[in-house]
PDB file of C-alpha atoms in Angstrom:
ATOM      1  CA  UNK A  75     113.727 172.075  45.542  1.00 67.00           C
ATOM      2  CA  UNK A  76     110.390 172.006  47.001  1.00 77.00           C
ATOM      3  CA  UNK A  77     110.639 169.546  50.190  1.00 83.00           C
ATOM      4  CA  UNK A  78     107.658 167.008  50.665  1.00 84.00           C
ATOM      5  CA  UNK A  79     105.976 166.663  54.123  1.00 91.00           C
ATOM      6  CA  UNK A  80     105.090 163.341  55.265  1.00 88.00           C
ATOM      7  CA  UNK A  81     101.025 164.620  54.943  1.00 92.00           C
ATOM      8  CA  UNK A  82     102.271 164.705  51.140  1.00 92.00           C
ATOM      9  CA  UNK A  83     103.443 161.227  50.837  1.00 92.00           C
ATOM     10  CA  UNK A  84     100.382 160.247  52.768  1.00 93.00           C
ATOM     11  CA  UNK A  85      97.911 161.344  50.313  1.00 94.00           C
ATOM     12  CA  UNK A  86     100.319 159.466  47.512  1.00 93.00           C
ATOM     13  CA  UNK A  87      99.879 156.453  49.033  1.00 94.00           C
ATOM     14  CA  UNK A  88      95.597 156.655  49.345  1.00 95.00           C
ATOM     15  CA  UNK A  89      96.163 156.027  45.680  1.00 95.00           C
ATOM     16  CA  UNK A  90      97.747 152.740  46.624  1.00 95.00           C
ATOM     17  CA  UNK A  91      95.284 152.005  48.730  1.00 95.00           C
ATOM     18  CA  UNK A  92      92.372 152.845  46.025  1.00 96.00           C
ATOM     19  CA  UNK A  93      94.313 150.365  43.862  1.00 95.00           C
ATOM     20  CA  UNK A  94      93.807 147.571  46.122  1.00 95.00           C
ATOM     21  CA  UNK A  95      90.470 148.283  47.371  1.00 96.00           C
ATOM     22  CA  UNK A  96      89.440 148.292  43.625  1.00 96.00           C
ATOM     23  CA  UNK A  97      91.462 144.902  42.574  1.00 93.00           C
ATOM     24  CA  UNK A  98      89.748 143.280  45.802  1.00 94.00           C
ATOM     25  CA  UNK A  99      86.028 143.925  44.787  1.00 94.00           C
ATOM     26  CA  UNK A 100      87.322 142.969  40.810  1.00 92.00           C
ATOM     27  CA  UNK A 101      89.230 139.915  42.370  1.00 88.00           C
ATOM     28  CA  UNK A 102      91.932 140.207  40.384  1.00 89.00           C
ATOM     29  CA  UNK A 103      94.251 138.706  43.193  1.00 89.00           C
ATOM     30  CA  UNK A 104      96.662 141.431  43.792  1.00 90.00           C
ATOM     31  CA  UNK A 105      96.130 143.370  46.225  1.00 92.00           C
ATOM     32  CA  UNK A 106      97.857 141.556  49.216  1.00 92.00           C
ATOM     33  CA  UNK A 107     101.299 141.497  46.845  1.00 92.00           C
ATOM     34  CA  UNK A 108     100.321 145.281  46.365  1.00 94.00           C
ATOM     35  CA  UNK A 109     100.491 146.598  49.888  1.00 94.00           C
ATOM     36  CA  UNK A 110     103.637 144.536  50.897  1.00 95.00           C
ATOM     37  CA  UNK A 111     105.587 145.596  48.002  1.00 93.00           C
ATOM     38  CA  UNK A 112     104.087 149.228  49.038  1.00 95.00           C
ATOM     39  CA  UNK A 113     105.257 148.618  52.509  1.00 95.00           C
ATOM     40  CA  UNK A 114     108.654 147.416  51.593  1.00 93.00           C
ATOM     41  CA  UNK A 115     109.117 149.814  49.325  1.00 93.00           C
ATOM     42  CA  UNK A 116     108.606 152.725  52.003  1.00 95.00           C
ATOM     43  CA  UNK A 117     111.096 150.966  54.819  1.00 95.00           C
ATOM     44  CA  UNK A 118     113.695 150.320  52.360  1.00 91.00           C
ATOM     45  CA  UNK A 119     113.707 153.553  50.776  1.00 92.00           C
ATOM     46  CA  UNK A 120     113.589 155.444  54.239  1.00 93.00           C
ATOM     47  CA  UNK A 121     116.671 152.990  55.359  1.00 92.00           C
ATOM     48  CA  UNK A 122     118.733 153.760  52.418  1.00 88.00           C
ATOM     49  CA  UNK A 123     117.699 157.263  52.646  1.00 90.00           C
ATOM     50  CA  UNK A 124     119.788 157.502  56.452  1.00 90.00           C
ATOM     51  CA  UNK A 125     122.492 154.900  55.448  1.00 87.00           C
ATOM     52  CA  UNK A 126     123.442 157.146  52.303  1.00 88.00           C
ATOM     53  CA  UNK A 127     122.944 160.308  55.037  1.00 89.00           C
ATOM     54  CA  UNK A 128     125.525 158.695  57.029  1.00 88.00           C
ATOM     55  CA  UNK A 129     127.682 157.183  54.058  1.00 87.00           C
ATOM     56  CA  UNK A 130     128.073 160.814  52.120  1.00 87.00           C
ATOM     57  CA  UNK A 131     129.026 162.269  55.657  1.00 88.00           C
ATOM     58  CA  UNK A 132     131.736 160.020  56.199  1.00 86.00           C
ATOM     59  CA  UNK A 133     133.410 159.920  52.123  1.00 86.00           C
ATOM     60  CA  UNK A 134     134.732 156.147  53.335  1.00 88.00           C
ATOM     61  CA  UNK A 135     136.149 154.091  50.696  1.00 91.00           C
ATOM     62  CA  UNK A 136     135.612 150.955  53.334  1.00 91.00           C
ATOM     63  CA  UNK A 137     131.905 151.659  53.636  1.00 90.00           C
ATOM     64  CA  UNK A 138     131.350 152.692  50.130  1.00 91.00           C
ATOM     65  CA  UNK A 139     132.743 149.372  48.897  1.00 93.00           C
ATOM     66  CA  UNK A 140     130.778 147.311  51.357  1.00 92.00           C
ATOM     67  CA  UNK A 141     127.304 148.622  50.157  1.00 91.00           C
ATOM     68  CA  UNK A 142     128.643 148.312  46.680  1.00 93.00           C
ATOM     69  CA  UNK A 143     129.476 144.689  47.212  1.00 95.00           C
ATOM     70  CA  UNK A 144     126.120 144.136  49.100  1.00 93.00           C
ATOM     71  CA  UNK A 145     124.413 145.896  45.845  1.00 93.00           C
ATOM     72  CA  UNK A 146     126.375 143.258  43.476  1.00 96.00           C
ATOM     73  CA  UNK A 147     125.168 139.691  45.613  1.00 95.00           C
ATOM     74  CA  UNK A 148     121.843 141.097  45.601  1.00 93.00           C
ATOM     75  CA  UNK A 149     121.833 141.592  41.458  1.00 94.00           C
ATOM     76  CA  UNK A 150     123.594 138.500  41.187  1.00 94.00           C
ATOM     77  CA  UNK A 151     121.064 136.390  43.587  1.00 93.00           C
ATOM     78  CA  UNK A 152     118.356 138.081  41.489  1.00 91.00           C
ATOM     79  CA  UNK A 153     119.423 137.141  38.342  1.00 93.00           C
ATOM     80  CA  UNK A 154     119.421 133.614  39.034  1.00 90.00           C
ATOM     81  CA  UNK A 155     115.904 133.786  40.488  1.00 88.00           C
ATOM     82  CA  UNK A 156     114.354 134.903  37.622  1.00 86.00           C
ATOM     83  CA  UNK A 157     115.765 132.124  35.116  1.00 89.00           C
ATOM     84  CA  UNK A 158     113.374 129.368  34.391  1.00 89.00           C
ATOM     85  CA  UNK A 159     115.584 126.821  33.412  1.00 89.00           C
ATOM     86  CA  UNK A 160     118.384 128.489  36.125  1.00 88.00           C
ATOM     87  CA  UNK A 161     121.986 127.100  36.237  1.00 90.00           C
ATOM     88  CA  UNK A 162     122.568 124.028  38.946  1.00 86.00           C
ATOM     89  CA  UNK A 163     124.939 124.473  42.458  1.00 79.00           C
ATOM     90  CA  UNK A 164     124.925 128.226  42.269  1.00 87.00           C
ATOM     91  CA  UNK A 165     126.672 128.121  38.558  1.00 90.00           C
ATOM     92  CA  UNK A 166     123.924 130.793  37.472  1.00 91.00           C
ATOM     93  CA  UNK A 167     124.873 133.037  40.197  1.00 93.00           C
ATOM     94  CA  UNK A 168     128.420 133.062  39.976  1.00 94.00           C
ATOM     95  CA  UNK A 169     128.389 133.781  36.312  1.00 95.00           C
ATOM     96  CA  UNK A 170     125.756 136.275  36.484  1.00 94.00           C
ATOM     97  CA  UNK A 171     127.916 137.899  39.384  1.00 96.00           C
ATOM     98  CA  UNK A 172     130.909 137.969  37.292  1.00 96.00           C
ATOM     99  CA  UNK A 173     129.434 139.659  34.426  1.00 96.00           C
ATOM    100  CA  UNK A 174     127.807 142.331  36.385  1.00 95.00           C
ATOM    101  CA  UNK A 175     131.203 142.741  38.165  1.00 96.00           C
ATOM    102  CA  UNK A 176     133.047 143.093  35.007  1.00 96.00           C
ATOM    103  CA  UNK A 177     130.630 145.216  33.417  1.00 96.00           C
ATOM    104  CA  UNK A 178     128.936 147.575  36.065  1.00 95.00           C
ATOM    105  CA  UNK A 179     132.228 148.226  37.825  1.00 95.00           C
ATOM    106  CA  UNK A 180     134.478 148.984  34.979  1.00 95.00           C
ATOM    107  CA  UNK A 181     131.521 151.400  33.400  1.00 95.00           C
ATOM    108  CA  UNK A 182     131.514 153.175  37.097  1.00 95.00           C
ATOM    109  CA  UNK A 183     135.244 153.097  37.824  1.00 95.00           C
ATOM    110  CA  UNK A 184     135.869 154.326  34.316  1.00 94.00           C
ATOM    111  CA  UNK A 185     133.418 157.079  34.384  1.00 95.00           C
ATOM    112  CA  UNK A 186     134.385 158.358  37.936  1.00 95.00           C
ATOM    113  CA  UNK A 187     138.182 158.383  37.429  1.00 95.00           C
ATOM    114  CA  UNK A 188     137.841 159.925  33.760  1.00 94.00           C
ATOM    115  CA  UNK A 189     134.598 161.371  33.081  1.00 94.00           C
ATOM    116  CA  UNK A 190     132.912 163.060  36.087  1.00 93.00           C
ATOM    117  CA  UNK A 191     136.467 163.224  37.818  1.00 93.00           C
ATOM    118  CA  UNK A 192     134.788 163.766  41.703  1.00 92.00           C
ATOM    119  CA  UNK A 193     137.539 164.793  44.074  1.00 89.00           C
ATOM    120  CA  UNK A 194     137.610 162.315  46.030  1.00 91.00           C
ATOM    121  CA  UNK A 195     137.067 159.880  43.043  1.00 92.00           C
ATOM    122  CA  UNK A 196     135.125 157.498  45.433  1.00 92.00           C
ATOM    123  CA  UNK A 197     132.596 160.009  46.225  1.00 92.00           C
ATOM    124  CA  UNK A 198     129.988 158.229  47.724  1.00 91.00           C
ATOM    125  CA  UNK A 199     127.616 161.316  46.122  1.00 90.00           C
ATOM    126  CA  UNK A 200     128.684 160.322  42.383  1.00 92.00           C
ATOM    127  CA  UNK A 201     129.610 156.562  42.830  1.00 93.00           C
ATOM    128  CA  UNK A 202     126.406 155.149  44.581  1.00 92.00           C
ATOM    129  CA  UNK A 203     124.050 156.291  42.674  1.00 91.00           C
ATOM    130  CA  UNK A 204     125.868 155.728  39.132  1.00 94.00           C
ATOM    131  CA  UNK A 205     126.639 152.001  40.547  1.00 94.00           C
ATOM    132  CA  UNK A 206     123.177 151.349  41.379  1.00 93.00           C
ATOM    133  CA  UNK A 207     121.814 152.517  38.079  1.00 93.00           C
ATOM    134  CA  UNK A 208     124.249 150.152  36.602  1.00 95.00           C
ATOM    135  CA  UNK A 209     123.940 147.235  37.959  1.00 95.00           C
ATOM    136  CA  UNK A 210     119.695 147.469  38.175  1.00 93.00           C
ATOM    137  CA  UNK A 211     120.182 147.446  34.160  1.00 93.00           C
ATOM    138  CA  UNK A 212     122.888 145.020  33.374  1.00 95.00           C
ATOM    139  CA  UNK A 213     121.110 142.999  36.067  1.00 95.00           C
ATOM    140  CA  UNK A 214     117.875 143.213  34.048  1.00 95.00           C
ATOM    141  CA  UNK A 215     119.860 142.836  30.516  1.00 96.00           C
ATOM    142  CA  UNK A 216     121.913 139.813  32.022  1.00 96.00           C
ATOM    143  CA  UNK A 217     118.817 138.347  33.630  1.00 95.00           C
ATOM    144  CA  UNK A 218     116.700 138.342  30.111  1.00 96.00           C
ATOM    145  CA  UNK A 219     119.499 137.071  28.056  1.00 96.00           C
ATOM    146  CA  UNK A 220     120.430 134.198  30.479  1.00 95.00           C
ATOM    147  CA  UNK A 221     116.962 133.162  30.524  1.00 94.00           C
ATOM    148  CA  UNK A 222     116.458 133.326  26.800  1.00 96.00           C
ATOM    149  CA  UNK A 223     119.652 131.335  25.809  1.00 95.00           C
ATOM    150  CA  UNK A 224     118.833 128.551  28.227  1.00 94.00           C
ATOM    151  CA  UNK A 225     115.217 128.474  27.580  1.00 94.00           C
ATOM    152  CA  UNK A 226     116.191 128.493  23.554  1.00 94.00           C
ATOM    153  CA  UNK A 227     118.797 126.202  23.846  1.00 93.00           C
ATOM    154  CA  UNK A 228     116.188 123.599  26.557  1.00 93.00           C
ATOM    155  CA  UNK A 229     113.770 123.303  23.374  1.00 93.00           C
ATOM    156  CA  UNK A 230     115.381 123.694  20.587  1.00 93.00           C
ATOM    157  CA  UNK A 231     118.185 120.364  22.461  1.00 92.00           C
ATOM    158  CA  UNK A 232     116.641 117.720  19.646  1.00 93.00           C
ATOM    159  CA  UNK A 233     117.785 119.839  16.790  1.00 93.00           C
ATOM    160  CA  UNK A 234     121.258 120.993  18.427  1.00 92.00           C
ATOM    161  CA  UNK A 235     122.045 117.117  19.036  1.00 91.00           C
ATOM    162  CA  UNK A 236     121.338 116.774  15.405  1.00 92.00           C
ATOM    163  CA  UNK A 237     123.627 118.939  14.043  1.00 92.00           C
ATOM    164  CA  UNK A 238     126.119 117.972  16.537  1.00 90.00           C
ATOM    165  CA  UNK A 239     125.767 114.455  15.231  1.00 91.00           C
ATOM    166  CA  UNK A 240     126.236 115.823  11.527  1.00 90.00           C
ATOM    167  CA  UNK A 241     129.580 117.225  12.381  1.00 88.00           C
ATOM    168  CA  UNK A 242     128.991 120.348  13.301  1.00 89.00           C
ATOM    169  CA  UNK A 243     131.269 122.601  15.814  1.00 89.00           C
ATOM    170  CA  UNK A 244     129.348 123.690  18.847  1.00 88.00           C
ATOM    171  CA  UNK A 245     130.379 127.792  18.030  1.00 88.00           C
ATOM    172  CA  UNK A 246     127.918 127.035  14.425  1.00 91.00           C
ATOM    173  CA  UNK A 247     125.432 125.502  16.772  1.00 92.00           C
ATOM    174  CA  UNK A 248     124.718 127.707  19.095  1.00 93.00           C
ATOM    175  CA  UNK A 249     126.051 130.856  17.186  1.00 93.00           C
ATOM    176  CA  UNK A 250     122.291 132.421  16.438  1.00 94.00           C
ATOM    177  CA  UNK A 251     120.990 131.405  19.719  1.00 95.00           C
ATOM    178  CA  UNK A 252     123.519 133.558  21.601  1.00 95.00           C
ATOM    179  CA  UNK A 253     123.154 136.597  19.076  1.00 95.00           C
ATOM    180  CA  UNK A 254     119.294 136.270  19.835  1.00 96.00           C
ATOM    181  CA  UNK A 255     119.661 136.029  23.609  1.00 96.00           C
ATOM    182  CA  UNK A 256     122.318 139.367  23.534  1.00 96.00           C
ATOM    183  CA  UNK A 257     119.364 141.277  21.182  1.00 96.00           C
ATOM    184  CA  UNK A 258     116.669 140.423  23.642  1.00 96.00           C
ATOM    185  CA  UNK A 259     118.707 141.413  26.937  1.00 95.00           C
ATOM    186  CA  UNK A 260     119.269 144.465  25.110  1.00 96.00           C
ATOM    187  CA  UNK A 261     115.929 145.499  24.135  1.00 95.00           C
ATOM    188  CA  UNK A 262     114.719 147.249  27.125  1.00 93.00           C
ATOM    189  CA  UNK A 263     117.857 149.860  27.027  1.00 93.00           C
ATOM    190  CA  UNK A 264     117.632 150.378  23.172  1.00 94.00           C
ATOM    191  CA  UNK A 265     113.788 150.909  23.209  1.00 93.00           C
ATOM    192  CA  UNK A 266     114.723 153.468  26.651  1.00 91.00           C
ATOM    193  CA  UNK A 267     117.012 155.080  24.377  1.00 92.00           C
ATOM    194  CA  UNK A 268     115.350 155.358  21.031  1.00 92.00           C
ATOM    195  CA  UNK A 269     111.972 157.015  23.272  1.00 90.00           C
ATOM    196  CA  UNK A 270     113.369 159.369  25.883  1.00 87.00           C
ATOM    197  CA  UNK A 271     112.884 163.350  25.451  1.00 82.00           C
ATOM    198  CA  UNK A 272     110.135 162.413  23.025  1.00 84.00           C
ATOM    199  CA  UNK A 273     107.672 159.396  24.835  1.00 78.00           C
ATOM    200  CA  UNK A 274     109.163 159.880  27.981  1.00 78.00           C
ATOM    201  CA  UNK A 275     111.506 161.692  30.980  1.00 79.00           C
ATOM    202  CA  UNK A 276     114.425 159.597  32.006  1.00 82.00           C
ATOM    203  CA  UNK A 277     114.419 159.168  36.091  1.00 79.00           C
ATOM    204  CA  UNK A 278     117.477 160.142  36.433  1.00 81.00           C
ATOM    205  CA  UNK A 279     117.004 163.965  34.567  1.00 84.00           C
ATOM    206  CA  UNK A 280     113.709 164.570  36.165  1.00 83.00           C
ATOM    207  CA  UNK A 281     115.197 163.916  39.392  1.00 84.00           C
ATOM    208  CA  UNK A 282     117.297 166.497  38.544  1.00 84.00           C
ATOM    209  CA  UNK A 283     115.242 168.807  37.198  1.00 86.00           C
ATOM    210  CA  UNK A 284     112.753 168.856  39.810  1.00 82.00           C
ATOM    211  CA  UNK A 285     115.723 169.064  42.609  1.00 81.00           C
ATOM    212  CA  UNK A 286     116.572 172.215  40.514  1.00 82.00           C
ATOM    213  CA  UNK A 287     119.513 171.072  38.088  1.00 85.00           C
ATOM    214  CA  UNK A 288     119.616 173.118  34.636  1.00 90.00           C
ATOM    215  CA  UNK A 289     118.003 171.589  32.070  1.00 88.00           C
ATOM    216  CA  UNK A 290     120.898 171.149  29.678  1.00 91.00           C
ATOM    217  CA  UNK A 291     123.096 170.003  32.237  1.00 91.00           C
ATOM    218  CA  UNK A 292     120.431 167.536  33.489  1.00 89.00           C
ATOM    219  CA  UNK A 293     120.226 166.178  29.988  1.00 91.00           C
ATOM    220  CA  UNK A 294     124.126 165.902  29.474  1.00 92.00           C
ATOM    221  CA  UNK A 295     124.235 164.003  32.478  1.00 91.00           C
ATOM    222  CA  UNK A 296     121.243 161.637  31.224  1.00 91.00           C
ATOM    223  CA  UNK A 297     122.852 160.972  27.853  1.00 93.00           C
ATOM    224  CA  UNK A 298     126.684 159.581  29.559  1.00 93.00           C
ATOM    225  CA  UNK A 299     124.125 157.528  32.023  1.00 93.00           C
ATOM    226  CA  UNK A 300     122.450 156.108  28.947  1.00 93.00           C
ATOM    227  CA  UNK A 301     125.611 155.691  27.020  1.00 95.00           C
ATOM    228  CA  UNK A 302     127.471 153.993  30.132  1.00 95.00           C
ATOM    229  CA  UNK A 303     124.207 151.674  30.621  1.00 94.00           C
ATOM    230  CA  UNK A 304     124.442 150.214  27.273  1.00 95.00           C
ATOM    231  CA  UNK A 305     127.839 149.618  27.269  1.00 96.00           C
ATOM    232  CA  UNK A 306     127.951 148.079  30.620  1.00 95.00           C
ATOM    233  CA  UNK A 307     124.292 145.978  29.688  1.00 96.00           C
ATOM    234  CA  UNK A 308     125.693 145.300  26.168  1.00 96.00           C
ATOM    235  CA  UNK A 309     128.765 143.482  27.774  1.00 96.00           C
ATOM    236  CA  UNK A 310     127.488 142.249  30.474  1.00 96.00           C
ATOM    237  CA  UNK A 311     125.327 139.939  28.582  1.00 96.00           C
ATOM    238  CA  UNK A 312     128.006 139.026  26.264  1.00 96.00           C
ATOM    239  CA  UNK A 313     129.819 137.871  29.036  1.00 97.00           C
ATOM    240  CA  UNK A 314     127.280 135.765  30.822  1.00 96.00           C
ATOM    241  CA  UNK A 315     125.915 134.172  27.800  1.00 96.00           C
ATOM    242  CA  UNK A 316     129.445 133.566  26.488  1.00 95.00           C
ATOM    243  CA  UNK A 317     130.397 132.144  29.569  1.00 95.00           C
ATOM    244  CA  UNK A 318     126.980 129.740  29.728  1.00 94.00           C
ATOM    245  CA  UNK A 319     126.887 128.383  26.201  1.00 92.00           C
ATOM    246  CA  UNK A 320     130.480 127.202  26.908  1.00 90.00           C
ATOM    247  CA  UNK A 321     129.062 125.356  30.038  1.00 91.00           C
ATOM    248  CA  UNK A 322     126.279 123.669  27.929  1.00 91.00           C
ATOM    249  CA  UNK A 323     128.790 121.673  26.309  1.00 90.00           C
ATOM    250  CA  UNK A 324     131.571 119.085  27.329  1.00 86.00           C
ATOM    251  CA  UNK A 325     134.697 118.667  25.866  1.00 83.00           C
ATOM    252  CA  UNK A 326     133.483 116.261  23.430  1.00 85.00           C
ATOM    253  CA  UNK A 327     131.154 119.242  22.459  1.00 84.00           C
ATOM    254  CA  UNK A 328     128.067 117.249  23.313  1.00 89.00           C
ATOM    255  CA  UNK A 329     125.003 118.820  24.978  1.00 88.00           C
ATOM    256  CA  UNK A 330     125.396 118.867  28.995  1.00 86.00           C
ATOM    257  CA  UNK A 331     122.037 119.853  29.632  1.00 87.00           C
ATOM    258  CA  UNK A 332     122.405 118.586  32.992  1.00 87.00           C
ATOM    259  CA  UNK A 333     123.924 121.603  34.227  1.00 86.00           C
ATOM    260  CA  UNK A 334     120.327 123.102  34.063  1.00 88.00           C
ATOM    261  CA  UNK A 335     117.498 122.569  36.839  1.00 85.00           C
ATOM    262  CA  UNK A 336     114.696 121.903  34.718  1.00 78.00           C
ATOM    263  CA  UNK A 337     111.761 122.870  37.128  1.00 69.00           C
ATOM    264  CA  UNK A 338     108.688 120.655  37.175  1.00 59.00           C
TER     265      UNK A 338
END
């Protein structure tokens, strides 16, 4: 693999800087969001860079399921920020927390123990990264189907009451809106799917590719990450937005849309 000197990164980043300069004289109100996310994104790669140094040296269960619960809080705290209709007293977090727990670590536990079959199983080499690529997409999965189910089910409330009123069981009710909100959280991993080797490269093979992996064994290794991905997105979201549309209702199946924070 052909190591990159920090004079290398340097003259990446004058193309960040052209990108700002440029969105500054257009005004397009960027640029300051730009450079910190530029910044951040440099320290926070370079720290995880010398805690994964330290974390592969050591091969310590303790430590590798400390970052992996810090990875999991973090998902599940950003899956709640990005709802806008989120769940009241931290109800959005827990549930989204849950399903990514479910989901993420089942795919990852599963795949190490049976599949990839590392000696230790828990190492940190194998488990990190496969964790974190699981729980960035079920996060992003859970996160679009939460916020389409509550969002669907805030404006469509007047018709929902209606057919509750007509008799109607809450499952009937709400039965297309949760098939809608599981197709939309799952649209970003089927269209990822359906386009790599032909519109695009996977991260994950040309990682390996360029850090000198063969080819075919950089592909195999893409396809169980895409095949472990959609399971773990697919249910994921099933989980969460099960576990919501049972919360939008009482026990009188009547529409509790007070557990949402409508934002003014």
């Amino acid at each position: 693999m052909i190591e990159l000197t920090p004079w290398d990164l340097l003259i990446a980043s004058v193309l960040i800087i052209l990108l700002a300069i440029t969105s500054l004289v257009l005004q397009l109100n960027i640029a300051k969001q730009l450079v910190i996310a530029a910044i951040r994104n440099v320290i926070q790669l370079l720290l995880v860079g010398y805690i994964l140094k330290l974390i592969f040296a050591s091969n310590n269960l303790f430590l590798l399921a400390l970052i992996s619960m810090i990875m999991l809080l973090v998902a599940g705290y950003e899956i709640n920020a990005r709802q806008k209709y989120p769940l009241k007293r931290w109800t959005g977090f827990k549930i989204g927390t849950s399903a990514l727990f479910l989901s993420s670590f089942t795919m990852a536990f599963m795949s190490l123990v049976v599949i990839i079959s590392p000696t230790p199983w828990y190492t940190p080499q194998y488990a990190i990264p496969l964790l974190g690529m699981l729980l960035g997409n079920t996060m992003n999965g859970i996160s679009l189907g939460m916020d389409k189910l509550n969002q669907s089910v805030y404006q469509q409330r007047l018709i929902i009451e209606q057919r509750l009123m007509l008799g109607q069981d809450y499952h009937e009710v709400i039965k297309d809106i949760r098939a809608e909100s599981v197709r939309t959280g799952m649209i970003p991993i089927i269209n990822s799917m359906a386009i790599a080797g032909i519109v695009s490269l996977p991260g994950m093979m040309t990682g390996q590719i360029l850090s000198g992996t063969p080819p075919v064994e950089a592909v195999k290794y893409q396809i169980l990450i895409f095949f472990l991905i959609s399971a773990g997105t697919g249910f994921g979201i099933m989980l969460a937005v099960w576990m919501i549309s049972k919360r939008l209702f009482d026990d009188r199946q009547r529409l509790n849309l007070e557990i949402l924070q409508i934002k003014s």
